Amino acid sequence: ENAIFENIETTRQSSITQNSIAAGLQYRRNWTEHFNMNLNIYETDYMLKAINANILDDQRFIQENRVSESGARLEASQSFKEGWQLLGGYQFVETKVTNLDDVDNPVFYKLDGEVVRTHGIYSQLDFVSENRQTHLNAGVRYNLIGKFNKHIWEPRLSFNQRFLENFNLEVLGEFKHQSTSQVINFQNDFLGIEKRRWQLSDNAEIPIIRSKQVSGGLSYSEKGWLINAVGYFKNVDGITTQSQGFQNQYEFVKARGSYDAVGMDVLVRKQFNKVNTWLSYSYLDSDYTFNTLAENTFPSNLDITHAITFGSSYKAQHFRFSAGLNWRSGKPTTIPVVGNEVVNDEVNYDVTNKERLDDYLRVDLSSIYQFNFGKKTRANIGLSVWNLLDRENTINIFYRVNALGNAEEVRQNSLGITPNAVFRLYF
């Protein structure tokens, strides 16, 4: 950033870095032909840091978000005759999250650090029929979060049945929980490039996220054809308004709630000699429920009702080519009340997520050519074009009160036509 301040040209640089590192150790011991044990130990660390330099205010603002997780798991497995297997184990996870906000003018320093430790005991019974047409997994997991004295039971079920040679039926159901979530304090966090930061549950304003989901699917495959249809229902409780990216009347409101999602995915794919073609369709109906808000129930910010993807690829000995089309209906958005857009110097919003953005459409092309440099060296050269039609797709709209006291609309669009080239050398 460059500016002339008090007749002196000043240059300051803002920056953002993001990195992660992970390491793990696994040990396996086969005590007998049918009994074995596994030990896994791991450590992961994640860091996001931004330095924002403001010349006019002579201010430097540092933001950091760090996540460190350590875990160990001991698991034992005993197999029996006729396809049965019993599995059980213990898992310990320690998660630490720290957040830093550091301003030099005026001086402000805030460092928050939280740790959550979880103990888990689980057991699972597996069955595979002799002809391998039937697969069944049923289990349960008990979790103890000592910091909150929280006891969580999580049953899980998976059933897969193949019949009439070409048909396959699958039923899945499970409970899950999560003690970390991503929140947005302000839309300009981390220079506005990264708006979300990880934060641990405090079992109050940021609750433990718990989910229940069930799905059922039927597929058919024969002579290069694959047809698959899956329907599902999901309920997630413990979300917060801070984690959902609101940019309307609920942008700075703190509330906890849940969402329900009912959907269906359909895939049709055909494999020819050198050509692979697929068509997929997704349907989704998802609603929020926040009992403490003025509107208790309204469409989710990610409630994209219809989505279609069509693609085709061609593969020869040295050449690959693919093309794809992506279309989806517009996601929900909130607009101001027409004719009364601003009240008390604030945007006067209409019903939450009542309107929708325009439909999204994108066509992509890509190709790659492979060739050899001698016996041990080979190379790839490729070219791709994102959004070939250069369509202007609006992915977000929000409103701010401008200097004239009017509600100003801000549109965020996805990339226009974007060519990419790549060259890779393998030796």
Coordinates of C-alpha atoms in Angstrom, one line a residue:
E1 CA 0.0 0.0 0.0
N2 CA 1.4 3.4 -1.0
A3 CA 0.2 6.8 0.1
I4 CA 1.4 10.4 0.5
F5 CA 0.9 11.4 4.2
E6 CA 2.1 14.8 5.4
N7 CA 3.9 15.3 2.1
I8 CA 5.9 12.1 2.7
E9 CA 5.5 9.1 0.4
T10 CA 5.0 6.0 2.6
T11 CA 4.9 2.4 1.7
R12 CA 3.6 -0.4 3.9
Q13 CA 3.0 -4.0 3.1
S14 CA 0.2 -6.3 4.3
S15 CA 0.6 -10.1 4.2
I16 CA -1.2 -13.3 5.0
T17 CA 0.3 -16.8 5.5
Q18 CA -1.3 -20.2 6.1
N19 CA 0.5 -23.5 6.7
S20 CA 0.0 -26.8 8.4
I21 CA 2.3 -29.7 9.4
A22 CA 1.4 -33.3 10.5
A23 CA 3.2 -36.4 11.6
G24 CA 2.0 -39.8 12.6
L25 CA 3.2 -43.2 13.8
Q26 CA 1.5 -46.6 13.4
Y27 CA 2.4 -49.9 14.9
R28 CA 0.6 -53.2 14.1
R29 CA 0.9 -56.5 15.8
N30 CA -0.7 -59.8 14.7
W31 CA -0.9 -61.9 17.8
T32 CA -2.6 -64.8 16.1
E33 CA -4.1 -65.5 12.7
H34 CA -7.4 -64.0 13.8
F35 CA -6.4 -61.4 16.5
N36 CA -4.4 -58.2 15.9
M37 CA -3.9 -54.8 17.5
N38 CA -3.1 -51.4 16.0
L39 CA -1.6 -48.3 17.7
N40 CA -1.8 -44.9 16.1
I41 CA -0.2 -41.7 17.4
Y42 CA -0.4 -38.4 15.6
E43 CA 0.2 -34.6 15.9
T44 CA -1.2 -31.9 13.6
D45 CA -0.6 -28.1 13.7
Y46 CA -2.3 -25.4 11.7
M47 CA -1.5 -21.6 11.6
L48 CA -3.1 -18.7 9.9
K49 CA -1.5 -15.2 10.3
A50 CA -2.3 -11.9 8.7
I51 CA -0.6 -8.5 9.1
N52 CA -2.7 -5.5 8.0
A53 CA -0.8 -2.2 7.6
N54 CA -2.9 1.0 7.6
I55 CA -0.9 4.0 6.5
L56 CA -3.4 6.8 7.2
D57 CA -4.0 5.6 10.7
D58 CA -0.4 4.6 11.3
Q59 CA -1.6 1.3 12.5
R60 CA -0.4 -2.3 12.4
F61 CA -2.9 -5.1 13.1
I62 CA -1.8 -8.7 13.6
Q63 CA -4.2 -11.6 13.6
E64 CA -3.4 -15.2 14.3
N65 CA -5.4 -18.4 14.5
R66 CA -3.6 -21.6 15.6
V67 CA -4.9 -25.2 16.0
S68 CA -2.9 -28.0 17.5
E69 CA -4.2 -31.5 17.9
S70 CA -2.6 -34.6 19.4
G71 CA -4.2 -38.0 19.5
A72 CA -3.6 -41.6 20.2
R73 CA -5.7 -44.7 19.4
L74 CA -5.4 -48.3 20.4
E75 CA -7.5 -50.8 18.5
A76 CA -8.0 -54.5 18.7
S77 CA -9.7 -56.8 16.1
Q78 CA -10.9 -60.4 16.4
S79 CA -12.2 -62.3 13.4
F80 CA -14.4 -65.3 13.6
K81 CA -15.7 -68.0 11.2
E82 CA -18.5 -67.4 8.7
G83 CA -17.5 -63.8 8.0
W84 CA -17.9 -62.1 11.5
Q85 CA -15.4 -59.7 13.0
L86 CA -15.5 -57.8 16.3
L87 CA -13.5 -54.6 16.6
G88 CA -13.0 -52.3 19.6
G89 CA -10.7 -49.5 20.8
Y90 CA -9.9 -46.5 22.8
Q91 CA -9.0 -43.0 21.5
F92 CA -7.7 -39.9 23.2
V93 CA -7.7 -36.5 21.5
E94 CA -6.4 -33.2 22.8
T95 CA -7.3 -30.0 20.8
K96 CA -5.8 -26.6 21.5
V97 CA -7.0 -23.4 19.7
T98 CA -5.4 -20.0 20.2
N99 CA -6.5 -16.6 18.7
L100 CA -4.5 -13.4 18.7
D101 CA -5.5 -9.9 18.0
D102 CA -2.6 -7.4 18.3
V103 CA -2.9 -3.6 17.5
D104 CA -0.1 -1.2 18.0
N105 CA -2.0 2.1 17.7
P106 CA -4.0 2.4 20.0
V107 CA -2.3 -0.4 21.9
F108 CA -4.6 -3.5 22.1
Y109 CA -3.5 -7.1 22.8
K110 CA -5.8 -10.0 23.2
L111 CA -4.7 -13.7 23.3
D112 CA -7.3 -16.4 23.9
G113 CA -6.3 -20.1 24.3
E114 CA -8.6 -23.0 25.0
V115 CA -8.0 -26.8 25.3
V116 CA -10.5 -29.6 25.1
R117 CA -9.7 -33.3 25.8
T118 CA -11.9 -36.1 24.6
H119 CA -11.9 -39.7 25.6
G120 CA -13.6 -42.2 23.3
I121 CA -14.4 -45.9 23.6
Y122 CA -15.9 -47.7 20.6
S123 CA -17.0 -51.1 19.4
Q124 CA -18.1 -52.4 16.0
L125 CA -19.4 -55.7 14.7
D126 CA -18.8 -56.5 11.0
F127 CA -20.3 -59.2 8.8
V128 CA -19.4 -60.2 5.2
S129 CA -21.3 -63.1 3.6
E130 CA -19.5 -66.0 2.0
N131 CA -20.4 -64.8 -1.5
R132 CA -19.5 -61.2 -0.5
Q133 CA -22.9 -60.0 -1.6
T134 CA -23.9 -58.7 1.9
H135 CA -21.9 -56.3 4.1
L136 CA -23.0 -55.2 7.5
N137 CA -21.3 -52.9 10.0
A138 CA -23.0 -51.9 13.3
G139 CA -21.3 -50.1 16.1
V140 CA -21.5 -47.5 18.9
R141 CA -19.0 -45.0 20.3
Y142 CA -19.0 -43.4 23.8
N143 CA -17.3 -40.0 24.2
L144 CA -16.4 -38.2 27.4
I145 CA -15.5 -34.5 27.2
G146 CA -14.1 -33.9 30.7
K147 CA -14.1 -30.1 30.5
F148 CA -17.9 -29.9 30.2
N149 CA -18.6 -33.3 31.8
K150 CA -20.4 -34.2 28.6
H151 CA -21.3 -37.8 27.8
I152 CA -22.1 -38.4 24.1
W153 CA -23.3 -41.7 22.6
E154 CA -23.0 -42.2 18.8
P155 CA -24.5 -45.3 17.1
R156 CA -23.5 -46.1 13.5
L157 CA -24.9 -48.5 10.9
S158 CA -23.9 -49.4 7.4
F159 CA -25.6 -52.1 5.3
N160 CA -24.7 -53.0 1.7
Q161 CA -26.6 -55.6 -0.3
R162 CA -25.8 -56.7 -3.9
F163 CA -28.7 -58.5 -5.7
L164 CA -29.8 -59.5 -9.2
E165 CA -26.1 -59.4 -10.3
N166 CA -26.2 -55.7 -11.3
F167 CA -28.0 -53.9 -8.5
N168 CA -26.6 -52.7 -5.2
L169 CA -28.6 -51.3 -2.1
E170 CA -26.9 -49.2 0.6
V171 CA -28.3 -47.9 3.8
L172 CA -26.2 -45.6 6.1
G173 CA -26.9 -43.9 9.4
E174 CA -24.8 -42.3 12.1
F175 CA -24.5 -39.7 14.9
K176 CA -21.5 -37.5 15.1
H177 CA -20.1 -34.6 17.1
Q178 CA -17.5 -31.8 16.7
S179 CA -16.0 -29.6 19.4
T180 CA -14.4 -27.1 17.0
S181 CA -16.1 -24.8 14.6
Q182 CA -15.3 -21.9 12.3
V183 CA -16.6 -18.4 13.2
I184 CA -16.6 -15.0 11.5
N185 CA -15.9 -12.2 13.9
F186 CA -15.8 -9.5 11.1
Q187 CA -16.0 -9.8 7.3
N188 CA -12.5 -8.2 7.0
D189 CA -10.8 -10.7 9.3
F190 CA -7.4 -11.8 7.8
L191 CA -7.5 -9.1 5.1
G192 CA -10.9 -10.3 3.9
I193 CA -9.1 -13.1 2.1
E194 CA -9.8 -15.6 5.0
K195 CA -12.8 -14.6 7.0
R196 CA -13.1 -17.7 9.2
R197 CA -11.1 -18.7 12.2
W198 CA -11.2 -22.0 14.1
Q199 CA -12.6 -21.8 17.7
L200 CA -13.2 -24.3 20.4
S201 CA -16.6 -24.9 21.9
D202 CA -17.3 -23.3 25.3
N203 CA -20.5 -25.3 25.7
A204 CA -22.4 -22.0 25.9
E205 CA -22.2 -19.4 23.1
I206 CA -20.3 -21.8 21.0
P207 CA -21.9 -25.2 21.7
I208 CA -20.7 -28.7 20.7
I209 CA -22.0 -29.4 17.2
R210 CA -24.0 -32.7 17.0
S211 CA -25.4 -34.3 13.9
K212 CA -27.8 -37.1 12.9
Q213 CA -27.9 -38.3 9.4
V214 CA -29.4 -41.2 7.4
S215 CA -29.2 -42.1 3.7
G216 CA -30.3 -44.8 1.3
G217 CA -29.1 -45.5 -2.2
L218 CA -29.7 -47.8 -5.1
S219 CA -27.2 -48.3 -8.0
Y220 CA -27.1 -50.3 -11.2
S221 CA -24.0 -51.2 -13.2
E222 CA -23.7 -53.2 -16.4
K223 CA -21.7 -52.9 -19.7
G224 CA -20.1 -49.6 -18.9
W225 CA -23.3 -48.0 -17.4
L226 CA -23.5 -46.8 -13.9
I227 CA -26.8 -45.3 -12.5
N228 CA -26.8 -44.3 -8.9
A229 CA -29.5 -42.5 -6.8
V230 CA -29.1 -41.5 -3.1
G231 CA -31.6 -39.8 -0.8
Y232 CA -30.6 -38.4 2.6
F233 CA -31.7 -36.5 5.6
K234 CA -29.4 -34.6 8.0
N235 CA -30.0 -32.6 11.2
V236 CA -27.1 -30.6 12.7
D237 CA -27.6 -28.9 16.1
G238 CA -25.2 -26.5 17.8
I239 CA -24.4 -24.1 14.9
T240 CA -24.1 -20.4 15.5
T241 CA -25.0 -17.3 13.4
Q242 CA -21.2 -16.4 13.5
S243 CA -20.3 -19.6 11.6
Q244 CA -22.8 -19.1 8.7
G245 CA -21.5 -16.0 7.0
F246 CA -24.5 -13.8 7.3
Q247 CA -24.1 -10.3 5.7
N248 CA -27.6 -9.1 6.5
Q249 CA -29.5 -8.1 9.7
Y250 CA -27.9 -11.1 11.5
E251 CA -24.3 -10.2 10.6
F252 CA -23.3 -9.2 14.2
V253 CA -26.0 -11.1 16.1
K254 CA -24.9 -14.1 18.3
A255 CA -27.4 -16.9 18.4
R256 CA -27.3 -20.7 18.4
G257 CA -29.5 -23.0 16.4
S258 CA -29.7 -25.9 14.0
Y259 CA -30.4 -26.8 10.4
D260 CA -32.2 -29.6 8.6
A261 CA -31.2 -30.8 5.1
V262 CA -33.2 -33.1 2.8
G263 CA -31.7 -34.0 -0.5
M264 CA -31.1 -36.4 -3.4
D265 CA -28.2 -37.1 -5.7
V266 CA -28.5 -38.9 -9.0
L267 CA -25.6 -39.9 -11.2
V268 CA -25.6 -41.5 -14.7
R269 CA -22.3 -42.5 -16.2
K270 CA -21.4 -44.3 -19.4
Q271 CA -17.9 -45.7 -20.3
F272 CA -17.2 -46.2 -24.0
N273 CA -13.9 -47.3 -25.4
K274 CA -12.0 -44.1 -24.9
V275 CA -14.8 -41.8 -23.8
N276 CA -16.3 -41.4 -20.4
T277 CA -19.5 -39.3 -20.0
W278 CA -21.5 -38.5 -16.9
L279 CA -24.5 -36.5 -15.9
S280 CA -25.4 -35.7 -12.3
Y281 CA -28.3 -33.9 -10.6
S282 CA -28.6 -32.8 -7.0
Y283 CA -31.7 -31.6 -5.1
L284 CA -31.5 -29.9 -1.7
D285 CA -34.0 -28.3 0.7
S286 CA -32.2 -26.9 3.8
D287 CA -33.6 -24.6 6.5
Y288 CA -32.2 -22.9 9.6
T289 CA -33.9 -22.8 13.0
F290 CA -32.9 -20.1 15.5
N291 CA -35.4 -19.8 18.3
T292 CA -34.0 -16.5 19.6
L293 CA -34.2 -14.6 16.3
A294 CA -37.2 -12.7 15.1
E295 CA -37.5 -15.2 12.3
N296 CA -37.3 -18.7 13.7
T297 CA -37.1 -20.6 10.5
F298 CA -35.8 -19.6 7.1
P299 CA -33.8 -21.0 4.1
S300 CA -30.1 -21.9 4.7
N301 CA -27.5 -19.7 3.2
L302 CA -26.3 -22.7 1.2
D303 CA -29.8 -23.9 0.1
I304 CA -29.1 -24.4 -3.6
T305 CA -32.2 -26.3 -4.7
H306 CA -31.1 -27.7 -8.1
A307 CA -27.6 -28.4 -9.5
I308 CA -26.6 -30.2 -12.7
T309 CA -23.2 -31.2 -13.9
F310 CA -22.4 -32.7 -17.3
G311 CA -19.0 -33.8 -18.3
S312 CA -17.1 -35.9 -20.9
S313 CA -13.5 -37.0 -21.2
Y314 CA -11.5 -38.6 -24.0
K315 CA -8.3 -40.5 -23.3
A316 CA -5.8 -41.7 -26.0
Q317 CA -2.3 -43.0 -25.6
H318 CA -0.6 -39.6 -25.1
F319 CA -3.5 -37.2 -25.1
R320 CA -6.4 -36.4 -22.7
F321 CA -9.3 -34.0 -23.2
S322 CA -12.2 -33.1 -21.0
A323 CA -15.1 -30.7 -21.0
G324 CA -17.7 -29.9 -18.4
L325 CA -20.8 -27.8 -17.8
N326 CA -21.9 -26.7 -14.3
W327 CA -25.3 -25.2 -13.7
R328 CA -27.1 -24.5 -10.4
S329 CA -30.0 -22.4 -9.2
G330 CA -29.2 -19.2 -7.3
K331 CA -28.6 -19.3 -3.6
P332 CA -30.8 -17.4 -1.1
T333 CA -30.1 -13.7 -0.4
T334 CA -31.7 -10.9 1.6
I335 CA -32.6 -7.5 0.1
P336 CA -33.7 -4.2 1.7
V337 CA -37.4 -3.3 2.0
V338 CA -38.2 -1.6 -1.4
G339 CA -39.0 2.1 -0.9
N340 CA -37.8 2.1 2.7
E341 CA -34.2 0.8 2.4
V342 CA -32.6 2.7 5.2
V343 CA -33.9 3.3 8.7
N344 CA -31.8 5.1 11.4
D345 CA -28.7 5.0 9.2
E346 CA -28.9 1.2 8.9
V347 CA -30.0 -1.0 6.1
N348 CA -33.7 -2.0 6.6
Y349 CA -33.8 -5.6 5.5
D350 CA -36.8 -7.5 4.2
V351 CA -37.6 -11.2 5.0
T352 CA -34.4 -13.2 5.5
N353 CA -33.2 -15.2 2.4
K354 CA -36.6 -14.5 0.7
E355 CA -34.9 -13.7 -2.7
R356 CA -32.4 -15.7 -4.7
L357 CA -29.4 -14.9 -6.9
D358 CA -29.5 -15.5 -10.6
D359 CA -28.7 -19.0 -11.8
Y360 CA -25.0 -20.0 -12.1
L361 CA -23.6 -21.4 -15.4
R362 CA -20.0 -22.3 -16.2
V363 CA -18.4 -24.2 -19.1
D364 CA -14.8 -25.5 -18.7
L365 CA -12.3 -27.2 -21.1
S366 CA -9.0 -28.9 -20.4
S367 CA -6.4 -30.9 -22.3
I368 CA -3.1 -32.5 -21.5
Y369 CA -0.4 -34.1 -23.7
Q370 CA 2.2 -36.6 -22.3
F371 CA 5.5 -37.4 -24.0
N372 CA 8.8 -38.9 -23.0
F373 CA 12.4 -37.6 -22.8
G374 CA 14.3 -40.8 -23.1
K375 CA 13.7 -43.9 -21.1
K376 CA 13.5 -42.4 -17.6
T377 CA 12.2 -38.9 -18.1
R378 CA 8.7 -37.9 -19.1
A379 CA 6.7 -34.6 -19.3
N380 CA 3.2 -33.3 -19.4
I381 CA 2.0 -30.1 -21.0
G382 CA -1.5 -28.9 -20.5
L383 CA -4.0 -26.1 -21.2
S384 CA -7.3 -25.4 -19.6
V385 CA -9.9 -22.7 -19.8
W386 CA -12.2 -21.9 -16.8
N387 CA -15.6 -20.2 -17.7
L388 CA -15.1 -20.5 -21.4
L389 CA -18.3 -18.5 -22.2
D390 CA -17.0 -15.6 -19.9
R391 CA -20.3 -15.6 -18.1
E392 CA -20.7 -13.1 -15.3
N393 CA -21.9 -15.3 -12.4
T394 CA -22.9 -13.4 -9.2
I395 CA -22.0 -15.5 -6.2
N396 CA -22.9 -13.0 -3.4
I397 CA -24.8 -9.7 -2.8
F398 CA -24.7 -7.6 0.3
Y399 CA -25.7 -4.0 1.2
R400 CA -24.0 -1.1 3.0
V401 CA -25.1 2.5 3.8
N402 CA -23.0 4.9 1.7
A403 CA -22.0 8.5 2.4
L404 CA -25.3 9.8 0.9
G405 CA -27.3 7.7 3.3
N406 CA -28.5 5.2 0.7
A407 CA -28.4 1.4 0.7
E408 CA -25.6 0.6 -1.8
E409 CA -25.6 -2.9 -3.4
V410 CA -22.2 -4.7 -3.5
R411 CA -22.0 -7.7 -6.0
Q412 CA -19.3 -10.3 -5.8
N413 CA -18.8 -12.3 -9.1
S414 CA -16.8 -15.4 -9.8
L415 CA -13.9 -15.4 -12.2
G416 CA -14.5 -14.6 -15.8
I417 CA -12.7 -16.5 -18.6
T418 CA -9.5 -17.8 -17.1
P419 CA -6.9 -19.7 -19.1
N420 CA -4.3 -21.8 -17.4
A421 CA -1.1 -23.5 -18.7
V422 CA 1.0 -26.2 -17.0
F423 CA 4.2 -28.0 -17.7
R424 CA 5.4 -30.9 -15.5
L425 CA 8.7 -32.8 -15.8
Y426 CA 9.1 -36.3 -14.1
F427 CA 12.6 -37.7 -13.7

